[in-house]
PDB file of C-alpha atoms in Angstrom:
ATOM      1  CA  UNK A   1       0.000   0.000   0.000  1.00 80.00           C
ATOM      2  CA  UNK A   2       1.161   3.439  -0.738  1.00 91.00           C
ATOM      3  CA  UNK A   3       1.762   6.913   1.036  1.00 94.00           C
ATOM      4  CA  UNK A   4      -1.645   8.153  -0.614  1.00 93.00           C
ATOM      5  CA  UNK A   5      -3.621   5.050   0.163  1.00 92.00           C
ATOM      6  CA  UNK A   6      -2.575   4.712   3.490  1.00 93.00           C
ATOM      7  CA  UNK A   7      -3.200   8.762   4.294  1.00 95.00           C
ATOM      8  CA  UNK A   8      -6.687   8.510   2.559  1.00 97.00           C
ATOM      9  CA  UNK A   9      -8.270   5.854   4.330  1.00 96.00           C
ATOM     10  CA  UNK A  10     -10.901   5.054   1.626  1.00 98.00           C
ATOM     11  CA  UNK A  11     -10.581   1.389   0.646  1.00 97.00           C
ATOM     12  CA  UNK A  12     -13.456  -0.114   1.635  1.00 97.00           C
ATOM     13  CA  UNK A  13     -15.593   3.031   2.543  1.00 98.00           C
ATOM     14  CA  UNK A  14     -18.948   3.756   1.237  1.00 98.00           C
ATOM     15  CA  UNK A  15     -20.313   6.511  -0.161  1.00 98.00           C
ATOM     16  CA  UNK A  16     -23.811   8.055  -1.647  1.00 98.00           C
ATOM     17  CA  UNK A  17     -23.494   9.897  -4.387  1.00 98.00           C
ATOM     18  CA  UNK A  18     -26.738  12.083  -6.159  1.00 98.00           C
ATOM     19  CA  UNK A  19     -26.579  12.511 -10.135  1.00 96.00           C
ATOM     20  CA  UNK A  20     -23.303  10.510 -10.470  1.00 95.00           C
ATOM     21  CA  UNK A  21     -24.199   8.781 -13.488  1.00 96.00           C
ATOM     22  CA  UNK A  22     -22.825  11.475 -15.924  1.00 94.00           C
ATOM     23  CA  UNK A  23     -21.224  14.588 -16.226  1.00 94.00           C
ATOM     24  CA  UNK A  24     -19.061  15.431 -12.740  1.00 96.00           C
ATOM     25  CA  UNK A  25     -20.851  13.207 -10.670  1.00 97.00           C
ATOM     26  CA  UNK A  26     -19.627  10.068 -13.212  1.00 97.00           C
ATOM     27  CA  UNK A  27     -16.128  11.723 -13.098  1.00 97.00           C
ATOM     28  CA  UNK A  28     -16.916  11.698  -9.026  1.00 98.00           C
ATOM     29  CA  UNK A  29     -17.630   7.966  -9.295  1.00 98.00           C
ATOM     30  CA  UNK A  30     -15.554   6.791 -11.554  1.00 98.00           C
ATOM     31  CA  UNK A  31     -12.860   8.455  -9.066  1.00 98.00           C
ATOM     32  CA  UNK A  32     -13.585   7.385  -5.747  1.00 98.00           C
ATOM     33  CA  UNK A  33     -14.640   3.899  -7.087  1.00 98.00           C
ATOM     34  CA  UNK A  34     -10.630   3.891  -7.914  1.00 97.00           C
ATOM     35  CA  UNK A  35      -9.562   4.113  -4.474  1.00 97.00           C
ATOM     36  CA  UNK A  36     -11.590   0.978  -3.217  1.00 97.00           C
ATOM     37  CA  UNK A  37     -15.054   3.327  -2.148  1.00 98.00           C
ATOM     38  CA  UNK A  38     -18.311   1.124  -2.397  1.00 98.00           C
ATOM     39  CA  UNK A  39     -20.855   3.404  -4.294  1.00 98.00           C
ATOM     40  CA  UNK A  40     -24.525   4.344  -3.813  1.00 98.00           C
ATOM     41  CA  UNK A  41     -25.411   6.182  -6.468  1.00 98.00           C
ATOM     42  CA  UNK A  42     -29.496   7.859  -7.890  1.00 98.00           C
ATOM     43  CA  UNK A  43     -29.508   9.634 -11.429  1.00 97.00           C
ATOM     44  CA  UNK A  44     -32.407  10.425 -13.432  1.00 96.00           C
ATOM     45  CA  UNK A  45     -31.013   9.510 -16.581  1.00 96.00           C
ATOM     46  CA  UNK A  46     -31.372   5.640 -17.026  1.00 96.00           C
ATOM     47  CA  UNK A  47     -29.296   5.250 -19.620  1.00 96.00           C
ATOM     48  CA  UNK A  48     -26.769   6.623 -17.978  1.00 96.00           C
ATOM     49  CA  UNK A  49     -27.412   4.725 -15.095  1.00 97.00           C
ATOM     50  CA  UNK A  50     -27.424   1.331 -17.492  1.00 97.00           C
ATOM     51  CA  UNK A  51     -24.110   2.436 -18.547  1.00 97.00           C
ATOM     52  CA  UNK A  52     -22.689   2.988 -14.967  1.00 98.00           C
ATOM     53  CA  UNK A  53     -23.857  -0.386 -14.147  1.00 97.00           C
ATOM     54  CA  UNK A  54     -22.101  -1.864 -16.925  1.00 97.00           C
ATOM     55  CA  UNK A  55     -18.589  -0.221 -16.335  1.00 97.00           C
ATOM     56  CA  UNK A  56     -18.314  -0.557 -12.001  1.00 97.00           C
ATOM     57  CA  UNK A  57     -19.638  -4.315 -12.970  1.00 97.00           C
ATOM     58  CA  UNK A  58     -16.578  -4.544 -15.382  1.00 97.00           C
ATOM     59  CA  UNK A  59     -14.331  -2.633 -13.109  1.00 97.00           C
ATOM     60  CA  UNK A  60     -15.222  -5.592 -10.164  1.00 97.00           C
ATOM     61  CA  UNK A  61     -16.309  -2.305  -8.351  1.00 97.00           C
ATOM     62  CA  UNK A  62     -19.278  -2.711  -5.070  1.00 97.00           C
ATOM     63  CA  UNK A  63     -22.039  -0.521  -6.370  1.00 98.00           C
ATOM     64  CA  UNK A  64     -25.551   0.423  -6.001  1.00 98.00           C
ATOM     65  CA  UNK A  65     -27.189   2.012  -8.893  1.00 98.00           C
ATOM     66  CA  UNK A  66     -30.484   3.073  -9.123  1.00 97.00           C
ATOM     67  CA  UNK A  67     -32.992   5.243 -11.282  1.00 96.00           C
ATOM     68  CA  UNK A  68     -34.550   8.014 -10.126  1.00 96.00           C
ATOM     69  CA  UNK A  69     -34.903  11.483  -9.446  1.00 97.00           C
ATOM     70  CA  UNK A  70     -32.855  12.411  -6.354  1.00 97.00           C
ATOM     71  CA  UNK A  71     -35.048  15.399  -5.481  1.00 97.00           C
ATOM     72  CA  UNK A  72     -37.854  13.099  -4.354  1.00 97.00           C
ATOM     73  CA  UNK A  73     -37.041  12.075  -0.385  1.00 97.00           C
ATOM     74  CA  UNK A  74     -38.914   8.382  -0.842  1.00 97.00           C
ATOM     75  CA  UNK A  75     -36.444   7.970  -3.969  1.00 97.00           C
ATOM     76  CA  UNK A  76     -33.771   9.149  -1.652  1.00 97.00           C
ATOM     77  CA  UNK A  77     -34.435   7.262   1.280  1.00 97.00           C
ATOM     78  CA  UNK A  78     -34.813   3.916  -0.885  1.00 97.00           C
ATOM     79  CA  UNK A  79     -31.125   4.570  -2.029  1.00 98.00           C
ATOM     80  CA  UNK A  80     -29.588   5.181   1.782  1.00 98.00           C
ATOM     81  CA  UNK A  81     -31.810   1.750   2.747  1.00 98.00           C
ATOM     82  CA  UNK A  82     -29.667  -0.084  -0.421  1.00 98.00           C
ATOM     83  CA  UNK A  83     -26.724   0.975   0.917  1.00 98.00           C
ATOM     84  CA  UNK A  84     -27.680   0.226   4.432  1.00 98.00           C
ATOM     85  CA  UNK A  85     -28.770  -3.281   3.763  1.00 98.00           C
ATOM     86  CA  UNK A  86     -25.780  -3.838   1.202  1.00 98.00           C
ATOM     87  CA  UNK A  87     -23.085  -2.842   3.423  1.00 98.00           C
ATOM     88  CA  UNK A  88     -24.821  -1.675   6.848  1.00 98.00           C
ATOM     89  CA  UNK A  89     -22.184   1.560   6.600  1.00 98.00           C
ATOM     90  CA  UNK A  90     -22.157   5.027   5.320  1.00 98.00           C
ATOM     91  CA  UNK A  91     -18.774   7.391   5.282  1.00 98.00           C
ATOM     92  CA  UNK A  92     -19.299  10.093   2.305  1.00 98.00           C
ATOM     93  CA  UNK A  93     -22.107  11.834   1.105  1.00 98.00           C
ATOM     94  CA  UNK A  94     -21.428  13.588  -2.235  1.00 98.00           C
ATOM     95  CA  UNK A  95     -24.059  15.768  -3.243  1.00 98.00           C
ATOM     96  CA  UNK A  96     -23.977  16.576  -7.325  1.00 98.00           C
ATOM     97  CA  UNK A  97     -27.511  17.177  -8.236  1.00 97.00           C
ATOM     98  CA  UNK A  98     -27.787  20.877  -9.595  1.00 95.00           C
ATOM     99  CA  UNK A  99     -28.829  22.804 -12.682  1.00 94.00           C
ATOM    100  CA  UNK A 100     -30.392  26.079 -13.916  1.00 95.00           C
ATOM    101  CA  UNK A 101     -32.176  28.135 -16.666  1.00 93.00           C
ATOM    102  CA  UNK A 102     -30.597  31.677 -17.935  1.00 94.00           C
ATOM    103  CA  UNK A 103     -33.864  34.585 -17.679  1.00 96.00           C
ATOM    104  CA  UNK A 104     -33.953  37.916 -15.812  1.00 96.00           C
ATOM    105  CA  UNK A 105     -35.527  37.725 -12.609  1.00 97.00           C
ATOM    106  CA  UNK A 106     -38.057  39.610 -13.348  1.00 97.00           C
ATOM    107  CA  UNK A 107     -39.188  37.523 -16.088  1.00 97.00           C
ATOM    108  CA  UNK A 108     -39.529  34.185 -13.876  1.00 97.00           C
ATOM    109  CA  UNK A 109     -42.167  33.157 -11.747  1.00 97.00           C
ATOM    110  CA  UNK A 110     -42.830  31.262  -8.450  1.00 98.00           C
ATOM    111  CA  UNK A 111     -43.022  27.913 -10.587  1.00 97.00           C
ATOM    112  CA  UNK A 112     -39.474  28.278 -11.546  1.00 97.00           C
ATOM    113  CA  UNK A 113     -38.546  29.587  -8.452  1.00 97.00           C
ATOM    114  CA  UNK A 114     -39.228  26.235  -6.698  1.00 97.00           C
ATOM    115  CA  UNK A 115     -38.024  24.001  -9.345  1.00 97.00           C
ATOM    116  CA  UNK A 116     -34.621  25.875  -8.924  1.00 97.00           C
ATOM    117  CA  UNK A 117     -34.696  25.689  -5.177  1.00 97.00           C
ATOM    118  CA  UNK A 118     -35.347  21.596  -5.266  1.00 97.00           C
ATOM    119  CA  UNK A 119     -33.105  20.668  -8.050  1.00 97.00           C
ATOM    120  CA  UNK A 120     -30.021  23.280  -6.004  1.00 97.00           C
ATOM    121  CA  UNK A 121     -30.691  23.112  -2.436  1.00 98.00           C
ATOM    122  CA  UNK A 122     -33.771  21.079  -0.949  1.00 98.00           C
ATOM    123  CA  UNK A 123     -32.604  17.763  -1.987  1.00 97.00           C
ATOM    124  CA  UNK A 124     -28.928  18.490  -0.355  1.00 98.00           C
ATOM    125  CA  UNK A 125     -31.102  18.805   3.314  1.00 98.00           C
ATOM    126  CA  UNK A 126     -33.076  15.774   2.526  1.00 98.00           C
ATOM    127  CA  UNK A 127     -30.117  14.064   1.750  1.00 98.00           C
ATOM    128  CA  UNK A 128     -27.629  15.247   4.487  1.00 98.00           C
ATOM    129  CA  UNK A 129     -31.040  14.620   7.272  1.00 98.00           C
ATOM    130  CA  UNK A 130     -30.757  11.082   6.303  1.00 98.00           C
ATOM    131  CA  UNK A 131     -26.877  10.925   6.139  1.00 98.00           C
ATOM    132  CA  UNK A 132     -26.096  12.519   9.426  1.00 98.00           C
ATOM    133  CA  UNK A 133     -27.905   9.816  11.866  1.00 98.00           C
ATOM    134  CA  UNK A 134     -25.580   6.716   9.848  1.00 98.00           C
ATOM    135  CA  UNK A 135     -22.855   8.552   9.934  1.00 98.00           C
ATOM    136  CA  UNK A 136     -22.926   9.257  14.079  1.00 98.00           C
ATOM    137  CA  UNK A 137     -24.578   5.366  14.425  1.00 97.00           C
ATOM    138  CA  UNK A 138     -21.007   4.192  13.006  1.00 97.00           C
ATOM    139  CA  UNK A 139     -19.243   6.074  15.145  1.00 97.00           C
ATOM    140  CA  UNK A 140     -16.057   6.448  12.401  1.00 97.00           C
ATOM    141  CA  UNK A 141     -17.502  10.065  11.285  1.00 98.00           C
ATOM    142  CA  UNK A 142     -17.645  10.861   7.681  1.00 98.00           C
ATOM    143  CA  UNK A 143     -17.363  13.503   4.794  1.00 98.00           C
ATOM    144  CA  UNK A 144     -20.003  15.370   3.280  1.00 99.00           C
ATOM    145  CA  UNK A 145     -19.269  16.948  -0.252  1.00 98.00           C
ATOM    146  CA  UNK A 146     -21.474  19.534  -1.496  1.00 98.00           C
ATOM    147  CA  UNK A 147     -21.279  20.665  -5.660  1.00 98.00           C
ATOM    148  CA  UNK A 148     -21.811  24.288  -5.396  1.00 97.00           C
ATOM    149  CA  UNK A 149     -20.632  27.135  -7.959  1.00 96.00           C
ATOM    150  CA  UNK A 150     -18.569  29.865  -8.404  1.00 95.00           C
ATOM    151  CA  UNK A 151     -21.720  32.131  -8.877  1.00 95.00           C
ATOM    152  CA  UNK A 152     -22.295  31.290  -5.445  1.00 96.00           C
ATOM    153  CA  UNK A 153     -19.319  33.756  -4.561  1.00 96.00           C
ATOM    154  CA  UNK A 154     -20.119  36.766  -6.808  1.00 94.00           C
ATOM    155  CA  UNK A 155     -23.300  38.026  -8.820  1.00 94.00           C
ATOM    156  CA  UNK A 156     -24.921  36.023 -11.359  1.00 95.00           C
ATOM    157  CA  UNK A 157     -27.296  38.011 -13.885  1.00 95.00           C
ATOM    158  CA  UNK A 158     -29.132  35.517 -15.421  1.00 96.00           C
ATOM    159  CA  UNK A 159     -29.212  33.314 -12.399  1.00 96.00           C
ATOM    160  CA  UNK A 160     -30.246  34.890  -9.764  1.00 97.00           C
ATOM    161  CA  UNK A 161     -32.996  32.271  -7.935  1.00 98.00           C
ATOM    162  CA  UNK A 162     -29.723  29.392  -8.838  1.00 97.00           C
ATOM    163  CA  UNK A 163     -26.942  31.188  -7.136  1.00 97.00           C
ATOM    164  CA  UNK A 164     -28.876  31.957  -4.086  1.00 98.00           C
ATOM    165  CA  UNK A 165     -30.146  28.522  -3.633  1.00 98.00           C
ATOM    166  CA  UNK A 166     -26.403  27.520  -4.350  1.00 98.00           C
ATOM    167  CA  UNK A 167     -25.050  30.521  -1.704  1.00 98.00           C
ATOM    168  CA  UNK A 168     -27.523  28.877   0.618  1.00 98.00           C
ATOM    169  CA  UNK A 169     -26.174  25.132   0.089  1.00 98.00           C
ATOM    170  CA  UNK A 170     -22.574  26.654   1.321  1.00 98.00           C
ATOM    171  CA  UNK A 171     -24.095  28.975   4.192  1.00 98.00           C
ATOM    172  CA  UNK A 172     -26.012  25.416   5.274  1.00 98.00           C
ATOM    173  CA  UNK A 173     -22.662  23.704   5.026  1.00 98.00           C
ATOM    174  CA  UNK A 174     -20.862  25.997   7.377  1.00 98.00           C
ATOM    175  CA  UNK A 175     -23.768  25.617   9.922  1.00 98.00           C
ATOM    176  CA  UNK A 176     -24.083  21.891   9.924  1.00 98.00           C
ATOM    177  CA  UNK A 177     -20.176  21.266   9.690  1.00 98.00           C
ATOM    178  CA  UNK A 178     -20.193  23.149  13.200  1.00 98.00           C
ATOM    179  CA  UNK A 179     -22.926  21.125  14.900  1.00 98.00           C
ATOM    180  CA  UNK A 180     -21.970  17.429  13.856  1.00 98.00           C
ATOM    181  CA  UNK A 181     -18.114  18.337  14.287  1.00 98.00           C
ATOM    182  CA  UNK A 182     -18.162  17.015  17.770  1.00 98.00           C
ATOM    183  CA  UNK A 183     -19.250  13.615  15.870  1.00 98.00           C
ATOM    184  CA  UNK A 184     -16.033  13.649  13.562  1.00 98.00           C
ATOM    185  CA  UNK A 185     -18.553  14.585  10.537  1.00 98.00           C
ATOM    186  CA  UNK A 186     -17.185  16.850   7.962  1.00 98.00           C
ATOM    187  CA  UNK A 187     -18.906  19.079   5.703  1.00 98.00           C
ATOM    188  CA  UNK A 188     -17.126  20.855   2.827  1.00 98.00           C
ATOM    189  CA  UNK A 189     -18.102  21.953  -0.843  1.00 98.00           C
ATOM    190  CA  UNK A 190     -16.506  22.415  -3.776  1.00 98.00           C
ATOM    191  CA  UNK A 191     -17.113  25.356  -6.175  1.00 97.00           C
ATOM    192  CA  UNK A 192     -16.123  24.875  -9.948  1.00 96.00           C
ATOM    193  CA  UNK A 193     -16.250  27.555 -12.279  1.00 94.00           C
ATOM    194  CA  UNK A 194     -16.548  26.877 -15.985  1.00 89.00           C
ATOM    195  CA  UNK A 195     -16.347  23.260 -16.695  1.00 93.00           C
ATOM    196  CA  UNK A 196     -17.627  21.539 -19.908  1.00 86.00           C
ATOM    197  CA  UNK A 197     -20.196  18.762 -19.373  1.00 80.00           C
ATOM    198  CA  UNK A 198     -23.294  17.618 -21.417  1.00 71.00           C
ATOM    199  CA  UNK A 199     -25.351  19.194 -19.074  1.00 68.00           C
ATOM    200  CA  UNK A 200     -23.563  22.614 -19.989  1.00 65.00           C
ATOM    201  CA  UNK A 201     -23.476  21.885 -23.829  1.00 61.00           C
ATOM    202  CA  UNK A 202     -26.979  21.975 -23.532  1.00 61.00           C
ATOM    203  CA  UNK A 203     -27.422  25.531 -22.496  1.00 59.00           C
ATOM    204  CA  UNK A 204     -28.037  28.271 -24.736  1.00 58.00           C
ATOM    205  CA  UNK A 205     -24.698  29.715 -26.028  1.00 56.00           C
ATOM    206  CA  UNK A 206     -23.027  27.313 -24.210  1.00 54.00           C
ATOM    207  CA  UNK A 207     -21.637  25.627 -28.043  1.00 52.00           C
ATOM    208  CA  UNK A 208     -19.857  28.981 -28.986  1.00 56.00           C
ATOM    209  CA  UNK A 209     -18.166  29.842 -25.096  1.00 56.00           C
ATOM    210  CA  UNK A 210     -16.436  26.047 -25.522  1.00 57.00           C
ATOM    211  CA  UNK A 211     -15.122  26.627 -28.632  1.00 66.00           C
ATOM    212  CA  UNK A 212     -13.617  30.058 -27.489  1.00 77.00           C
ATOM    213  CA  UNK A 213     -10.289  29.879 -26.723  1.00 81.00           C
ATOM    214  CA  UNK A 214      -8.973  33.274 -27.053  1.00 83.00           C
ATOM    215  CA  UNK A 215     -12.458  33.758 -24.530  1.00 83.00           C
ATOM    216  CA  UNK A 216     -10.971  31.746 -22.436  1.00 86.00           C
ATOM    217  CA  UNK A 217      -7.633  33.166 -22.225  1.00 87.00           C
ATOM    218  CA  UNK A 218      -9.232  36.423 -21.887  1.00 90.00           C
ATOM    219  CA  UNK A 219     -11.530  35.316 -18.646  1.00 90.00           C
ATOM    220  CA  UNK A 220      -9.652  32.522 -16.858  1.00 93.00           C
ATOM    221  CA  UNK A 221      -6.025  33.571 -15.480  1.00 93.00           C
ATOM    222  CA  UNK A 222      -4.737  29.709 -16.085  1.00 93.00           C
ATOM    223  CA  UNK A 223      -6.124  29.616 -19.879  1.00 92.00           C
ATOM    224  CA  UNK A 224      -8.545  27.166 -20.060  1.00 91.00           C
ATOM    225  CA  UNK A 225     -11.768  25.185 -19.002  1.00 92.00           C
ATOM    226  CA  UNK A 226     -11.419  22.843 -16.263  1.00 94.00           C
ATOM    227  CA  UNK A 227     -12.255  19.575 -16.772  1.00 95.00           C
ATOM    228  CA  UNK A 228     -13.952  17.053 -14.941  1.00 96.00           C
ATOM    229  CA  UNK A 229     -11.473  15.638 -12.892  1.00 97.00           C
ATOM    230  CA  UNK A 230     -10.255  18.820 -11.375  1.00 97.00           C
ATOM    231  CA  UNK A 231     -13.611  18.396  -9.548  1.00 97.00           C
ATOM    232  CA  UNK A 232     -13.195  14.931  -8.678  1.00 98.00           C
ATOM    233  CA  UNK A 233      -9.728  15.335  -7.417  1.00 98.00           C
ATOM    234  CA  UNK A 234     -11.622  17.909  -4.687  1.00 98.00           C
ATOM    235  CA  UNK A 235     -14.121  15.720  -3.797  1.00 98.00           C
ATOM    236  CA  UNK A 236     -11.664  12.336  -3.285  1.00 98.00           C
ATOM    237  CA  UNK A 237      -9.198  14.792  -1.286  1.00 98.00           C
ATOM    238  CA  UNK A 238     -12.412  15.442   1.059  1.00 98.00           C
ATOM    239  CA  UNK A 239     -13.393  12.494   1.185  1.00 98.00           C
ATOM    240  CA  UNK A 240     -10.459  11.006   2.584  1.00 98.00           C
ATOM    241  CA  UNK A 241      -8.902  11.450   5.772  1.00 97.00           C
ATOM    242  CA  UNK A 242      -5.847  13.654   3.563  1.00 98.00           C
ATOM    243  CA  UNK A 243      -8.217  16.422   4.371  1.00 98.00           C
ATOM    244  CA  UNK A 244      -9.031  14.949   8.199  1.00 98.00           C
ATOM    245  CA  UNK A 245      -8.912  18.621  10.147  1.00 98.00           C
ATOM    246  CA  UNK A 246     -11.071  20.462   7.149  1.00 98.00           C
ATOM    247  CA  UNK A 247     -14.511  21.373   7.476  1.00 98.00           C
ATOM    248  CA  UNK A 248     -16.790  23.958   6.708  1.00 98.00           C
ATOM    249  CA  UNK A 249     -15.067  25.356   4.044  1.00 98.00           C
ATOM    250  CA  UNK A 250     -15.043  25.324   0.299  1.00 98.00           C
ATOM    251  CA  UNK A 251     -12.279  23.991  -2.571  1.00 98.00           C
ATOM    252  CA  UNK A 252     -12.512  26.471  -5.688  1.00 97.00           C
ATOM    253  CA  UNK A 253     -11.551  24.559  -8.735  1.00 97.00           C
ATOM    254  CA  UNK A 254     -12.297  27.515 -10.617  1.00 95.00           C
ATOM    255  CA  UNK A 255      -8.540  28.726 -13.139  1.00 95.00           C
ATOM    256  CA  UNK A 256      -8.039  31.747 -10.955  1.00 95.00           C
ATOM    257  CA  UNK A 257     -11.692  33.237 -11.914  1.00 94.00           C
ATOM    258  CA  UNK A 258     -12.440  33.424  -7.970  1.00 94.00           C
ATOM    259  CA  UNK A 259      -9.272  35.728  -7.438  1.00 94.00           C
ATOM    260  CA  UNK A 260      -9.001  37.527 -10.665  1.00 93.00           C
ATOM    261  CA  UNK A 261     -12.589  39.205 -10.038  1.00 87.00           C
ATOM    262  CA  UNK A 262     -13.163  40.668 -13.093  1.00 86.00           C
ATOM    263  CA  UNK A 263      -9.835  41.375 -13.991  1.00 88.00           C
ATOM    264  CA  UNK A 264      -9.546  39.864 -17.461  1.00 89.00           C
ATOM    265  CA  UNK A 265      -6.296  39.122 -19.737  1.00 91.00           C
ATOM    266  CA  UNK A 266      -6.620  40.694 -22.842  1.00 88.00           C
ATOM    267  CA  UNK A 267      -4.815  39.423 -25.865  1.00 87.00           C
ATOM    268  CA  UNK A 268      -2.137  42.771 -26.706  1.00 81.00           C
ATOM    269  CA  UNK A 269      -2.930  44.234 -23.787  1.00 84.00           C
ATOM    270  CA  UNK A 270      -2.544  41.808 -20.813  1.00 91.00           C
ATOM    271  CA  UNK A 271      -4.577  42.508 -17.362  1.00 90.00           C
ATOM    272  CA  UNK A 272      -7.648  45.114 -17.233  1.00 89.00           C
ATOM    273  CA  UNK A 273     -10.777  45.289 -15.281  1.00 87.00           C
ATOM    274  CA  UNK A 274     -12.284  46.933 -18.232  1.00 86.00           C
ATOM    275  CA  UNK A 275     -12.499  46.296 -21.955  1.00 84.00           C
ATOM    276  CA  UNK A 276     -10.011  48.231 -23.541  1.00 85.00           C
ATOM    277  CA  UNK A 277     -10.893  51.052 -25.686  1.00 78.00           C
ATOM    278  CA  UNK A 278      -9.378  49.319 -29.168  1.00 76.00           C
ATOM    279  CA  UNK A 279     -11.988  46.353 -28.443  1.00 73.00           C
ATOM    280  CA  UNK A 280     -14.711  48.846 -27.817  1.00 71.00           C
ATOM    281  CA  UNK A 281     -14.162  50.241 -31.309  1.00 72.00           C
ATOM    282  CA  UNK A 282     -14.497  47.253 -33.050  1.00 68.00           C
ATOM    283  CA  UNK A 283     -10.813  45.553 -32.947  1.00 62.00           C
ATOM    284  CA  UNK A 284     -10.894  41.811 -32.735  1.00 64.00           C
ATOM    285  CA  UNK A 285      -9.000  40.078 -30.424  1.00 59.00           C
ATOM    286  CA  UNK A 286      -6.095  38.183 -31.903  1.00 60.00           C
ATOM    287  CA  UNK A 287      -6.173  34.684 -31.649  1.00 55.00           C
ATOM    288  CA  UNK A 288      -3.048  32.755 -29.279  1.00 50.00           C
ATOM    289  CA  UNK A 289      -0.699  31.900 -32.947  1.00 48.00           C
ATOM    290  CA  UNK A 290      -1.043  35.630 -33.281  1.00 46.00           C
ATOM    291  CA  UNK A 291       1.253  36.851 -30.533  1.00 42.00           C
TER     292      UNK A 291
END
């Protein structure tokens, strides 16, 4: 056994994971599955799910896999009863499950309002109410993960109902990480910024921002998109006992977007917090070969 395996502590662990059939919550999977964790996982795609089957089968990895819509608590509960009659143990709680719709504020309604606050924040409660009492029954403590967002940290026009329910997920985080610390329980997010996944390539624009990269170079200090595993190297490092005296606190796999705060590299120019005037009359940007 090696330093990082030894350090970690996660062969042989088990974990719940929401929406980890595709996307980052397959990467999530796919990840601690590698280190010896024993998965739980709900999606709503069943395809997906099919697929995930297939490869943790193939990979001689212990899994649960079931389809469903994590933001329903009987759905939820029936996964946490899988686990507990497959393996009678629960360590990590990763919660994926997230998504949004780009419209003013003002031009959304109470009907949308809820579906955001479900798919972003409800479900996380639900699922960290029926985490927290296996967790303290074991008696080993454990390691919640929350998926939050960079627009949790800064304005989000477009978004607003999403990045409050995702500014609430963290604020919740904090709270509970100080009340079940006395158990050894651990609660911790992480907060991506732009990261290409199907989900993504499905919003509106989305095809033109991936294909971008002077965009890119222009808005994220390191150059480029993350990519899934950036994410799930966060949530394995919190999940293990590498990150043992963390909690309440938030990993920001995010390029440098978080610290740059609207400073942005521009190609000829190099670092503004405003467009430059030459762009502003029409100059295009030249692309990376250029320079």
């Amino acid at each position: 056994m090696g330093w990082f395996e030894q350090r970690a502590g996660l062969d042989g662990a088990v974990a719940v994971v929401t929406g980890g059939a595709g996307g980052l919550g397959l990467a999530i999977v796919n990840d601690l599955a590698a280190n010896g964790v024993r998965v739980a996982v709900i999606d709503i795609d069943p395809e997906a799910t099919r697929q995930l089957r297939d490869t943790l089968a193939a990979g001689d990895h212990e899994a649960v896999v079931i389809d469903g819509d994590a933001r329903d608590p009987a759905l939820l509960t029936q996964l946490f009863e899988a686990a507990d009659e497959r393996w009678g143990r629960l360590d990590i709680l990763v919660n994926v499950v997230g998504g949004t719709f780009k419209a003013p504020f003002t031009e959304t309604r109470a009907k949308g309002w809820d579906a955001l606050l479900r798919t972003n924040l409800t479900h996380v409660l639900h699922a960290c109410s029926m985490a927290v009492p296996r967790m303290r029954a074991g008696g080993r403590g454990g390691s919640i993960v929350n998926i939050t967002t960079i627009e949790a940290h800064r304005a989000a026009p477009g978004f607003a109902v999403y990045a409050a329910a995702k500014a609430a997920v963290e604020q919740f985080a904090r709270t509970l990480a100080i009340e079940v610390a006395p158990d050894g329980i651990r609660v911790n997010n992480v907060a991506p910024d732009y990261v290409p996944t199907p989900s993504l390539a499905r919003m509106p624009q989305s095809d033109s921002a991936m294909n971008d990269p002077i965009g890119m170079r222009v808005a994220i200090p390191l150059g480029h998109p993350g990519q899934v595993t950036d994410v799930s190297n966060c949530v394995v490092f919190l999940a293990s006992r590498l990150s043992a005296y963390l909690t309440g606190t938030t990993l920001h796999p995010d390029g440098g977007t978080g610290a740059s705060a609207g400073w942005f590299n521009w190609p000829e120019t190099g670092w503004a917090n405003y467009a430059p005037m030459r762009y502003l009359n029409g100059a295009q940007p030249s692309s990376p070969g250029d320079q």
